[in-house]
């Protein structure tokens, strides 16, 4: 007889939520992860009392009350509000694009003044009836100033391609707020777990068998024999041995430094939108939890082309990859004893609340 009801491949948020739900319903679960820690990309590293988001900034935000109440029953969340700042050639602009941004760009004070300036900027591109690429679409939506200072360079760094080479559908709209509101998200709820994301993951996995430094693919047959059903949260194309072809991803490189200063940039996230700055943003981790430590830790985030061995962070949702992912999902339907979840398992860009909701839905379906 197999020892476990469920083998969960990946100790990230999706796998941890599913394992928590399955254990709570009397199922035997084993969670494995090839990394040496749990939590996947929301893992935090303690540096002198500062919870460092080891794989980039993560802010939990949602309008789903059920999801918000679910995570708050597990751990306490603080009141952190994401209000990033953009640095373009040494000048600072508030994000998302709002009345503060328009004042910084043009000196406009009232919404009517800002609307008039936006209309003037858009009018320059009225002749573009059917945008054929990202640049044309963005210029038509917001005009030259916002595009060139706050969108173009950042986007080209993020995707590793010129804006003229990116499809127009990437930027279907540009959120423009006619209020002095720097809250990046429109969601009803947001915050950071008190004590960092490890507190959330540890609570979810309490009492669950976990094996770290365990690579599913190195001993695949052995792991498959440990459970009746597998919940797989890794790359769906890798699971099928790339039999239909490889899906594309974007990856990231992080450069983290501890600095002998109490406050480096005064904000948790500062985006660098000029193309000649190689990184896209600097994260100062202590500000996620209002830290008062005498030193600080900052992370420079560099986008990079994904290569085997890198961490895959973002799916490249163009026509070719979306079609290929659909074909892999059709193959997945044929696997009666395997379920796929999370960003990599579904090849989709999920926020954390989407991930929790999807894991709960899978638990309800299987359990």
Short mmCIF file of C-alpha atoms in Angstrom, two decimals, residues 128 178 228 284:
data_model
loop_
_atom_site.label_atom_id
_atom_site.label_comp_id
_atom_site.label_asym_id
_atom_site.label_seq_id
_atom_site.Cartn_x
_atom_site.Cartn_y
_atom_site.Cartn_z
CA UNK A 128 -2.88 55.43 -35.22
CA UNK A 178 -7.87 61.38 -11.28
CA UNK A 228 -2.15 7.68 -4.78
CA UNK A 284 14.16 47.88 0.74
#
